[in-house]
Tab-separated table of C-alpha atoms in Angstrom:
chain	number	residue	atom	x	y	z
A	6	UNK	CA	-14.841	54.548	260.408
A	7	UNK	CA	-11.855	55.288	257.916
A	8	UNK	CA	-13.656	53.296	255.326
A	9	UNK	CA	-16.738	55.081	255.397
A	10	UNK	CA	-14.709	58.623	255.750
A	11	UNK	CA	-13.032	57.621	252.626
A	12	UNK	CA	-16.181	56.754	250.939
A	13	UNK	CA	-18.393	60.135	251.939
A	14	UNK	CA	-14.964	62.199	251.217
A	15	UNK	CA	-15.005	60.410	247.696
A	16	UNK	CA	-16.704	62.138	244.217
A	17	UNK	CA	-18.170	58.374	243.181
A	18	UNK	CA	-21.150	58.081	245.920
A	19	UNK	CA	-22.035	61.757	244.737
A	20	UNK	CA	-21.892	60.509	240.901
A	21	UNK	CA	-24.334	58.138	241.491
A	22	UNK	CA	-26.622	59.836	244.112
A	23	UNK	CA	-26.795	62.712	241.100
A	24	UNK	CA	-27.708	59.993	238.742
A	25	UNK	CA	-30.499	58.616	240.697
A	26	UNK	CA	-32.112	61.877	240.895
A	27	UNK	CA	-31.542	62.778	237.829
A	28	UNK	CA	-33.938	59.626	236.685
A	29	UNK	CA	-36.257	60.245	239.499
A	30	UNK	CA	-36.843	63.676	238.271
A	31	UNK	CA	-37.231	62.846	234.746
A	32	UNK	CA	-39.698	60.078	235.849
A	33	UNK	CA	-42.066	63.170	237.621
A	34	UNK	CA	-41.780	65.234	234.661
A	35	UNK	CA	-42.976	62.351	232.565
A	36	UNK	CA	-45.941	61.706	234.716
A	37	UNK	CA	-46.790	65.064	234.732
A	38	UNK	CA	-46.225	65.320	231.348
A	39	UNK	CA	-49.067	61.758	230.594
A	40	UNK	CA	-46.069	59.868	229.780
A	41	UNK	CA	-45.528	56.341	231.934
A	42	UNK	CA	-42.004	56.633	233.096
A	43	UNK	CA	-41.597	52.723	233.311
A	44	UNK	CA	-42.176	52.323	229.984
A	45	UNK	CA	-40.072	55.571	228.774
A	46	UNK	CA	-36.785	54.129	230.620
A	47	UNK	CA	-37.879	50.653	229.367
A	48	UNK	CA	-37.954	51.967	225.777
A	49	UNK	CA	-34.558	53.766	226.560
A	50	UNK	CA	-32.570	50.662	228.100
A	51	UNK	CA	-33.959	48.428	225.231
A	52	UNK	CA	-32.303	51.229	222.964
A	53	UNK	CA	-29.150	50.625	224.821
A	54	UNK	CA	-28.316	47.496	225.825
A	55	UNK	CA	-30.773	44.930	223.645
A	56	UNK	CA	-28.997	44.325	220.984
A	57	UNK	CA	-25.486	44.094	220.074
A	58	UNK	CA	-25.871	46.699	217.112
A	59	UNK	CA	-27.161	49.196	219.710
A	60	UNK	CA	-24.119	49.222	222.036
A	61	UNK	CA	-21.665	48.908	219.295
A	62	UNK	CA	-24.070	52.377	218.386
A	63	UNK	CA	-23.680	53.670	222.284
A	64	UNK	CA	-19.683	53.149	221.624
A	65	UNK	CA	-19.640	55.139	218.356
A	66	UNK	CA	-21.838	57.853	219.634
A	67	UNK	CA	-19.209	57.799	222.653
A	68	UNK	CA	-16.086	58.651	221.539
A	69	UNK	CA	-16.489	62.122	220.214
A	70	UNK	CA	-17.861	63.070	223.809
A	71	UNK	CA	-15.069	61.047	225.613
A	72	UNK	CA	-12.725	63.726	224.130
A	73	UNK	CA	-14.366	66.735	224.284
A	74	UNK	CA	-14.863	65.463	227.878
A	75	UNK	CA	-11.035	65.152	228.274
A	76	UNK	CA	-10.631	68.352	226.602
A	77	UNK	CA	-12.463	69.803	229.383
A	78	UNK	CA	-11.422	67.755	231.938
A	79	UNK	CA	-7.678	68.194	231.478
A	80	UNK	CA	-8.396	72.035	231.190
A	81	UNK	CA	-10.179	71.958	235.027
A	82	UNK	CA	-7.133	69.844	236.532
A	83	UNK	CA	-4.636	72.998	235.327
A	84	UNK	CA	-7.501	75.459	236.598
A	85	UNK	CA	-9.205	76.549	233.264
A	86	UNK	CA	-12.480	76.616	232.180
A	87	UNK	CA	-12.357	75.933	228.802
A	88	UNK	CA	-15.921	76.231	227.434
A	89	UNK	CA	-14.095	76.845	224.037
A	90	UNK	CA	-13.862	73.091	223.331
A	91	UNK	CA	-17.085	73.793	220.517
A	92	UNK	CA	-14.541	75.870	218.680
A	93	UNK	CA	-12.080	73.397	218.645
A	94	UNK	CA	-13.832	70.597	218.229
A	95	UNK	CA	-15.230	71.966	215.120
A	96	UNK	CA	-11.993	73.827	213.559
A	97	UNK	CA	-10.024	69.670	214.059
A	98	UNK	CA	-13.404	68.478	211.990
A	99	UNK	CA	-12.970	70.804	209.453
A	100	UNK	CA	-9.341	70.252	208.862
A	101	UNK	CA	-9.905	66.504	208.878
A	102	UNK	CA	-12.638	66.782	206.303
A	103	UNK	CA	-10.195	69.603	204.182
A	104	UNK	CA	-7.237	66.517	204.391
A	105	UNK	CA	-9.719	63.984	203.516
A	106	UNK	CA	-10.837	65.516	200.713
A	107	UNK	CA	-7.683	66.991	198.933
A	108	UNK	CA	-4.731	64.716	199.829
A	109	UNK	CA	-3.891	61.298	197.903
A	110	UNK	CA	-2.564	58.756	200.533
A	111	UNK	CA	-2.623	55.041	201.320
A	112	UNK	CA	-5.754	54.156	203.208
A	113	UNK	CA	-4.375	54.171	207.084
A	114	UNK	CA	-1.796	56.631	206.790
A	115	UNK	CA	-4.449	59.163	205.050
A	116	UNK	CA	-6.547	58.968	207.993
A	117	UNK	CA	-3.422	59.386	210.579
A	118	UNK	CA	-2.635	62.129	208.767
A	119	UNK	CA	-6.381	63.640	208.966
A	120	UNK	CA	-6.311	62.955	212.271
A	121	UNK	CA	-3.264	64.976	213.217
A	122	UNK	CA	-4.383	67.667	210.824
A	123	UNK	CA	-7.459	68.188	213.682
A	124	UNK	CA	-5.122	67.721	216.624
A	125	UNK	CA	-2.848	70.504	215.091
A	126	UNK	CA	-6.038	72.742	213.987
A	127	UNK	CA	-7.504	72.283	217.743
A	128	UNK	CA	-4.209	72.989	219.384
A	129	UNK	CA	-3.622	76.056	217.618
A	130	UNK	CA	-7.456	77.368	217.937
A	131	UNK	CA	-6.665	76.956	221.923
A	132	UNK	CA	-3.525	78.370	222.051
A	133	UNK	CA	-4.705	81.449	220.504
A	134	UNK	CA	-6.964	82.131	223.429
A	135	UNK	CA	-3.765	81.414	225.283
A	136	UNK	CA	-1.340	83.457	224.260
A	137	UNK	CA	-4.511	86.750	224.355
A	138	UNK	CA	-4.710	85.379	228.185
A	139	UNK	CA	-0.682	85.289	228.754
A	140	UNK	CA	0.412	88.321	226.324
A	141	UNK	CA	-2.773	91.149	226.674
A	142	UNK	CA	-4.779	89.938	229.985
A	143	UNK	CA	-7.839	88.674	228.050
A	144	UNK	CA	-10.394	86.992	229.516
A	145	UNK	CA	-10.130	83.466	228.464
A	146	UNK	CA	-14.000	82.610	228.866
A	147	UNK	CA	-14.754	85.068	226.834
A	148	UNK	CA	-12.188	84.271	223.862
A	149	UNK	CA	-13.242	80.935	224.187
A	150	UNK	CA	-17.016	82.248	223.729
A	151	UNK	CA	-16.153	84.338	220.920
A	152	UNK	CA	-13.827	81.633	219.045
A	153	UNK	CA	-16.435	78.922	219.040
A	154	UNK	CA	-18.486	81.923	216.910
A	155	UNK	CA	-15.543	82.256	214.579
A	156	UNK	CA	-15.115	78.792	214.166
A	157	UNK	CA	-18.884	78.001	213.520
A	158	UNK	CA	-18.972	80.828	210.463
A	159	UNK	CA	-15.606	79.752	208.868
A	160	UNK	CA	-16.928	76.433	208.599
A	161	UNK	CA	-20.135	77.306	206.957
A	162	UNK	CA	-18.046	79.571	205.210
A	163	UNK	CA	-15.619	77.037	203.906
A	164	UNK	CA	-18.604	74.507	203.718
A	165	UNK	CA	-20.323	76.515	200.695
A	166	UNK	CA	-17.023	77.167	198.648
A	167	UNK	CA	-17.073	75.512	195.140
A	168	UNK	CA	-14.466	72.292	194.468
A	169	UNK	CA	-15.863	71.682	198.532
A	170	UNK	CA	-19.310	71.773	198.905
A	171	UNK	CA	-21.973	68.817	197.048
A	172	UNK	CA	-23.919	69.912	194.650
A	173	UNK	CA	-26.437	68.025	196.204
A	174	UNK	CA	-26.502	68.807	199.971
A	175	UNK	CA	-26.115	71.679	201.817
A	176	UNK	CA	-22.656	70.178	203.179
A	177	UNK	CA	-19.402	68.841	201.814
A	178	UNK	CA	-18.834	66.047	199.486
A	179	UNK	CA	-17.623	62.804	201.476
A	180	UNK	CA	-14.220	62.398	202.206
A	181	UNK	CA	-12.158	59.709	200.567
A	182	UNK	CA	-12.846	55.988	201.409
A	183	UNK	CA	-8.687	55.934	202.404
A	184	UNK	CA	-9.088	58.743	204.981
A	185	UNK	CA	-12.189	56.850	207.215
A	186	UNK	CA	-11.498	55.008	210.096
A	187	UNK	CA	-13.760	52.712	209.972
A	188	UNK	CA	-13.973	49.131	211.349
A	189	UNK	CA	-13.052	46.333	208.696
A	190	UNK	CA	-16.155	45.433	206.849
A	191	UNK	CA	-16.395	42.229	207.937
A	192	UNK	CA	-16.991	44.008	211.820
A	193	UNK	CA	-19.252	46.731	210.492
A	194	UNK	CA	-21.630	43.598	208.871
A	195	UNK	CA	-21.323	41.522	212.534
A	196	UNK	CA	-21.835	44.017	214.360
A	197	UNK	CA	-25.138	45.541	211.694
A	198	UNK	CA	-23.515	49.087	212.556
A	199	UNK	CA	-21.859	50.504	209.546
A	200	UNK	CA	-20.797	53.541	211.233
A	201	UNK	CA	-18.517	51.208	213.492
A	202	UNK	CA	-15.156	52.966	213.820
A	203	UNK	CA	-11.557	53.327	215.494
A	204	UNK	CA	-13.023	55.992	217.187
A	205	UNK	CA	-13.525	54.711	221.196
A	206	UNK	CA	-10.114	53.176	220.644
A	207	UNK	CA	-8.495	56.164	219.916
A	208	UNK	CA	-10.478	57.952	222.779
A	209	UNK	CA	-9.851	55.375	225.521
A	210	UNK	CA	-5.875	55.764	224.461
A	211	UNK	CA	-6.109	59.410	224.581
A	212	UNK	CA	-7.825	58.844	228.157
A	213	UNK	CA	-4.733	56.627	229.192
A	214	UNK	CA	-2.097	58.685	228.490
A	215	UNK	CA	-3.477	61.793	229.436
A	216	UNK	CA	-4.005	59.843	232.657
A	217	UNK	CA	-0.236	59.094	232.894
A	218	UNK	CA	0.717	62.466	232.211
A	219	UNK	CA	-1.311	64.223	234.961
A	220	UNK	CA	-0.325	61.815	237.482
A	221	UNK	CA	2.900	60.246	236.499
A	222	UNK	CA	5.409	62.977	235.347
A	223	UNK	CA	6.901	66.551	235.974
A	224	UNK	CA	5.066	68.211	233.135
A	225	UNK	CA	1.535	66.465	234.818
A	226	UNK	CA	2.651	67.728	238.596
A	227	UNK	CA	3.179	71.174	237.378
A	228	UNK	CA	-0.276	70.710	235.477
A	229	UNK	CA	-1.968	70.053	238.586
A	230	UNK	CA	0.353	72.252	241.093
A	231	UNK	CA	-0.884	75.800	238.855
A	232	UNK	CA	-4.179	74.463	239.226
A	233	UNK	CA	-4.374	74.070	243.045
A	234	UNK	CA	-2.653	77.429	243.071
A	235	UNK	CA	-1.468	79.747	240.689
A	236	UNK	CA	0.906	81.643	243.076
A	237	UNK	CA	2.005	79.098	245.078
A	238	UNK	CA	3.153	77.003	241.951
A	239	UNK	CA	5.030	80.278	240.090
A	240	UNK	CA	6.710	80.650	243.960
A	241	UNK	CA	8.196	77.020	243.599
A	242	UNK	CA	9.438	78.246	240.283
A	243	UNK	CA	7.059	76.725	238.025
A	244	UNK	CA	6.305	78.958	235.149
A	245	UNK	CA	1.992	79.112	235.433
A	246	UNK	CA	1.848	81.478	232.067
A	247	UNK	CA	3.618	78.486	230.747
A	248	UNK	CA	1.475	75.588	231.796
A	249	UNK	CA	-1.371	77.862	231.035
A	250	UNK	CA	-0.318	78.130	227.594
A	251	UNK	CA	0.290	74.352	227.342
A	252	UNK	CA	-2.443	73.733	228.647
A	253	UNK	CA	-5.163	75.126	226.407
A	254	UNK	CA	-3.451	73.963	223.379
A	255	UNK	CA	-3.439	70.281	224.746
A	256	UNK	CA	-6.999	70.711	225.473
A	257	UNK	CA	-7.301	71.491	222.153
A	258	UNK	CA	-5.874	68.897	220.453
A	259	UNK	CA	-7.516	66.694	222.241
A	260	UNK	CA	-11.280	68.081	221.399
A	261	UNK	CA	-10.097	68.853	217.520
A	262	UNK	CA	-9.566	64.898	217.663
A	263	UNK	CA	-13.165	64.617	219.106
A	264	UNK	CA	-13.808	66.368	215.714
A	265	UNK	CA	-12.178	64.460	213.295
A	266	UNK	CA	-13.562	61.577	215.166
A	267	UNK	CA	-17.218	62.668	214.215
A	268	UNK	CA	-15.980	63.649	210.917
A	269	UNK	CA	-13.954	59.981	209.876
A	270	UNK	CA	-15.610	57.737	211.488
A	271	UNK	CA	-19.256	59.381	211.763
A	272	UNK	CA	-20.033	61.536	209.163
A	273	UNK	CA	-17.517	61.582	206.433
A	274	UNK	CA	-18.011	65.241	206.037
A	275	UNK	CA	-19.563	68.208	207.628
A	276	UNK	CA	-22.904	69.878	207.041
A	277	UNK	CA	-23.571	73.409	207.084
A	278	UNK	CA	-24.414	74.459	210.828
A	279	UNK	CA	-28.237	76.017	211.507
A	280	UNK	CA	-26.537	76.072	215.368
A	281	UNK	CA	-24.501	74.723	217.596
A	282	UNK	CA	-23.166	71.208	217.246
A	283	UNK	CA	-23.193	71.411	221.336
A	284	UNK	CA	-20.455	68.477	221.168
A	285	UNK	CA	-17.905	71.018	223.235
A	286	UNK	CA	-20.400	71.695	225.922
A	287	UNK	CA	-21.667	68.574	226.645
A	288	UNK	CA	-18.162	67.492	226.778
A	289	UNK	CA	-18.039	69.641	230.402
A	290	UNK	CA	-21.200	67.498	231.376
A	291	UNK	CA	-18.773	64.438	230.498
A	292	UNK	CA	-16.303	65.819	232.737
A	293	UNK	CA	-18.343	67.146	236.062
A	294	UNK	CA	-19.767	63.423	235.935
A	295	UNK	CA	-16.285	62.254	235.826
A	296	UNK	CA	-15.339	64.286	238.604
A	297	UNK	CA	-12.305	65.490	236.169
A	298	UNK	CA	-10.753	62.196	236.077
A	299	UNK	CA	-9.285	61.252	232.103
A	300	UNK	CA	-10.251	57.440	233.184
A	301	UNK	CA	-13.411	58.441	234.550
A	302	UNK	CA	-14.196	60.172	231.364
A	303	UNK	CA	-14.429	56.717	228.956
A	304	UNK	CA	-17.038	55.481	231.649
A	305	UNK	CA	-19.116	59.122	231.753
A	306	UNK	CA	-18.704	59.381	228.370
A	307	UNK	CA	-20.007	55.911	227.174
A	308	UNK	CA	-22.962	56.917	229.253
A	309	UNK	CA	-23.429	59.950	227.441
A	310	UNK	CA	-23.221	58.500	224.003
A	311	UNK	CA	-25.962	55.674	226.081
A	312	UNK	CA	-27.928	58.007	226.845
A	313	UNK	CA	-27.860	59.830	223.325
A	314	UNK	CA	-28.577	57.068	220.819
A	315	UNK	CA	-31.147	55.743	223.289
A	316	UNK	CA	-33.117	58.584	223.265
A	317	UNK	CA	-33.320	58.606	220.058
A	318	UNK	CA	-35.886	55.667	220.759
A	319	UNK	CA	-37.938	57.027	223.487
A	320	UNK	CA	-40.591	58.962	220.049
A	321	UNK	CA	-41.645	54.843	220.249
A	322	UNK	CA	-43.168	55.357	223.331
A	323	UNK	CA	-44.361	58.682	222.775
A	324	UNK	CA	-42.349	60.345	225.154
A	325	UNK	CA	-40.234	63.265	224.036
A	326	UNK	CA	-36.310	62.509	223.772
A	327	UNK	CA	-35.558	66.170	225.068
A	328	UNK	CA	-36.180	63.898	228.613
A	329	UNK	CA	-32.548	62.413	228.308
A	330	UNK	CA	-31.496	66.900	228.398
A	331	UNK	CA	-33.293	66.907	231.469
A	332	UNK	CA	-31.974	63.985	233.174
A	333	UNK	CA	-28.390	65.197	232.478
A	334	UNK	CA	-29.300	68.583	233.503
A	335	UNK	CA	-30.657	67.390	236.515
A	336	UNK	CA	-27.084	64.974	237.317
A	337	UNK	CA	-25.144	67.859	236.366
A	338	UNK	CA	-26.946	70.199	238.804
A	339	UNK	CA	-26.488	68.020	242.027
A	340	UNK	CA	-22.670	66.781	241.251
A	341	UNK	CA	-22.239	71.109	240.773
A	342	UNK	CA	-23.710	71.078	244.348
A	343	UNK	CA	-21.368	68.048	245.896
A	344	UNK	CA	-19.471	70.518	247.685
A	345	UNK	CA	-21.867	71.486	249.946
A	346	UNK	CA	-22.924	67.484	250.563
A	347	UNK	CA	-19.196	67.031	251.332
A	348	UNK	CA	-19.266	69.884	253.737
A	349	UNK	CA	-22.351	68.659	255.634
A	350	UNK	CA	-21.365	64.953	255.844
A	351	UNK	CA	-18.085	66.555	256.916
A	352	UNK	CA	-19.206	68.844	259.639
A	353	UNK	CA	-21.762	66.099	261.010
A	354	UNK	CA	-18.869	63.376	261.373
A	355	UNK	CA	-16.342	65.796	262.739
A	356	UNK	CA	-19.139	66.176	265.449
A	357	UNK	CA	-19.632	62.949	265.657
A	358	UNK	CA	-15.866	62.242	266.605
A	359	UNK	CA	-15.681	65.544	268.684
A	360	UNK	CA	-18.897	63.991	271.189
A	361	UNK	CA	-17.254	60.589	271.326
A	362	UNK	CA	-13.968	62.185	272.040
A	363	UNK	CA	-15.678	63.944	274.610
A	364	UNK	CA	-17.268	61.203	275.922
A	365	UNK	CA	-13.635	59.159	276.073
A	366	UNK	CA	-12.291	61.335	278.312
A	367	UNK	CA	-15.382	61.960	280.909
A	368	UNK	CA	-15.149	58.186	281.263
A	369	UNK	CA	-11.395	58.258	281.740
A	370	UNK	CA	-11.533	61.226	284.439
C-alpha cells in the first residue's frame, strides 16, 4: 500500500495521464477536422525519431526551451511567477548578437564571452522587476508583462540601426564565425544538421547545477523555504526580499542564456519581431510538465523541442501543425488540474484505510 501511496501522491503518473489525453484529444479534433489521426502522429514520430538528423534537430530545437523552462521553473520553487522570461530571453539574445558582432576574440572565448553578455543582460532585465517588487510594492506580473514589451521594441529598435542591421534582410547581419557555438564540422556533416550546437550541453549543465543548488545548499533551502512560505521563512530569519531579489535575476540569467542559445547556435542573428517569439511562455509549459523539477526540465524540454520540429512535418499529411498547440494545451490543462486528482485519490484512500481500520477493530472487539 505505501508503494502505490507513493506513486498516486507523485507528479509523474499525472505527467503522463496529461500526455495521453492530450494525444487523445488532438486525435478527435483531427477526425473532426477530416484528418486521420494515425497517420498525423505517424507523420509526427517519423519527424522525430526516423532519422538521426531529425533528433540531433529535436536536441537543437530543445535547448532554448530547456532554459526558459528552468527560468521558470526555478522562479516557481522560490514562489514567483515569472511570465517575464520573453523579456529576458530576448534582451540575453540581443546582447549576444551585439558581442558577436562588435568584439574581436579567439573563436571559443568570443562565444563564452557572448554567452555571459546574455546571462548578465537577462539577470539585470529580472532584477529590475525585482528591485520595483522589493523597493515600491509593484506587482511583479505585471512588470514582467510590461518588460517583455520593452524588450520586444528595443530590439526591433536596435535591429534597424545602421553599422547593425543587413542591407539585405529585415534583421541583423550574422554574427562572427568565432562567436557560434557550433558543433565541429566534421559532427554537423555526420549528423546532416548544420545547425548542430553546444547548446543542449550547456542546458543540461545549467539543469544540473541549478539542481544542486535548490537541493544541496543554504542559498537553495532558503530558495525553497520563502517559497513554501514567505512569513514563516523571514520568521526563521531568512531575508525573503532578498531571495526574492536573487531570485528573479537568476531566473534571468538563465532564460537570457536560452537567448543567446537561439542566437549562437540557431540563428546567428536576430530578425526584426512581427510578434512574440513565445520562447518565454512556452518555457512555463516546459516547467508545469516538469512538475518544477531543473532535471525534469531536460526530459520536458526535449519533448517540447520533439514536438516542435516534428510538427513542422505534419503539412505532409495535410494536417495542420497548429495540432502539436493543442496537444500541449490540452497536457498543460490537466497537469494545472493535478491538484484536484491528488485530492480525490487522496480522500478515496484515506477512506479506504479509515473502513479497514474500522473493520480491524470490530473483529478484535
Amino acid at each position: 500500500m505505501k508503494t502505490k501511496k507513493n506513486i498516486w501522491e507523485g507528479n509523474f503518473i499525472y505527467i503522463i495521464f496529461s500526455i495521453i489525453i492530450g494525444f487523445l484529444v488532438g486525435a478527435i479534433l483531427l477526425v473532426i477536422a477530416g484528418v486521420d489521426p494515425m497517420a498525423t502522429y505517424s507523420a509526427l514520430l517519423d519527424g522525430v525519431f526516423s532519422d538521426k538528423k531529425y533528433i540531433t534537430y529535436d536536441l537543437v530545437y530543445a535547448a532554448p526551451y530547456i532554459l526558459t523552462g528552468l527560468s521558470v521553473a526555478f522562479a516557481f520553487k522560490t514562489g514567483v511567477f515569472n511570465i517575464g522570461a520573453e523579456g529576458q530571453f530576448v534582451v540575453g539574445s540581443l546582447a549576444a548578437v551585439l558581442v558577436g558582432l562588435f568584439l574581436d576574440l579567439p573563436p571559443v572565448i568570443h562565444g563564452i564571452v557572448a554567452i555571459l553578455a546574455a546571462a548578465i543582460a537577462g539577470g539585470i532585465w529580472g532584477a529590475i522587476v525585482g528591485l520595483l517588487k522589493v523597493k515600491r510594492g509593484i506587482n511583479e506580473v505585471l512588470s514582467y508583462i510590461m518588460f517583455n514589451w520593452i524588450a520586444f521594441y528595443l530590439s526591433n529598435f536596435v535591429v534597424t540601426k545602421p553599422g547593425i542591421k543587413d542591407d539585405s534582410v529585415e534583421a541583423t547581419r550574422m554574427v562572427k564565425d568565432s562567436a557560434r557555438i557550433l558543433l565541429p564540422e566534421n559532427l554537423r556533416i555526420a549528423t546532416r544538421c548544420s545547425s548542430a550546437n553546444w547548446g543542449i550541453v550547456i542546458a543540461i549543465v545549467a539543469a544540473l547545477l541549478l539542481w544542486f543548488v535548490i537541493s544541496k545548499t543554504t542559498m537553495g533551502y532558503q530558495f525553497r523555504a520563502v517559497g513554501l512560505s514567505k512569513t514563516a521563512s523571514e520568521y526563521g530569519g531568512i531575508s525573503s526580499s532578498r531571495v526574492f531579489l536573487t531570485s528573479m535575476a537568476l531566473s534571468g540569467v538563465l532564460a537570457g542564456i536560452g537567448g543567446s542559445v537561439l542566437t549562437l547556435g540557431i540563428n546567428g542573428r536576430i530578425s526584426q519581431f512581427a510578434g512574440q517569439e513565445s520562447f518565454g511562455f512556452d518555457g512555463i509549459t516546459v516547467a508545469l510538465i516538469a512538475g518544477s523539477n531543473p532535471i525534469g526540465c531536460i526530459f520536458s524540454g526535449i519533448f517540447y523541442g520533439a514536438m516542435k520540429y516534428g510538427g513542422n512535418k505534419l503539412t505532409l499529411v495535410g494536417a495542420p501543425k497548429e495540432v502539436v498547440n493543442i496537444i500541449m494545451g490540452t497536457i498543460i490543462f490537466f497537469i494545472a488540474i493535478a491538484l484536484l486528482f491528488k485530492r480525490l485519490i487522496k480522500s478515496a484512500q484515506e477512506k479506504k484505510e479509515a473502513k479497514k481500520t474500522v473493520v480491524v477493530t470490530e473483529k478484535e472487539d
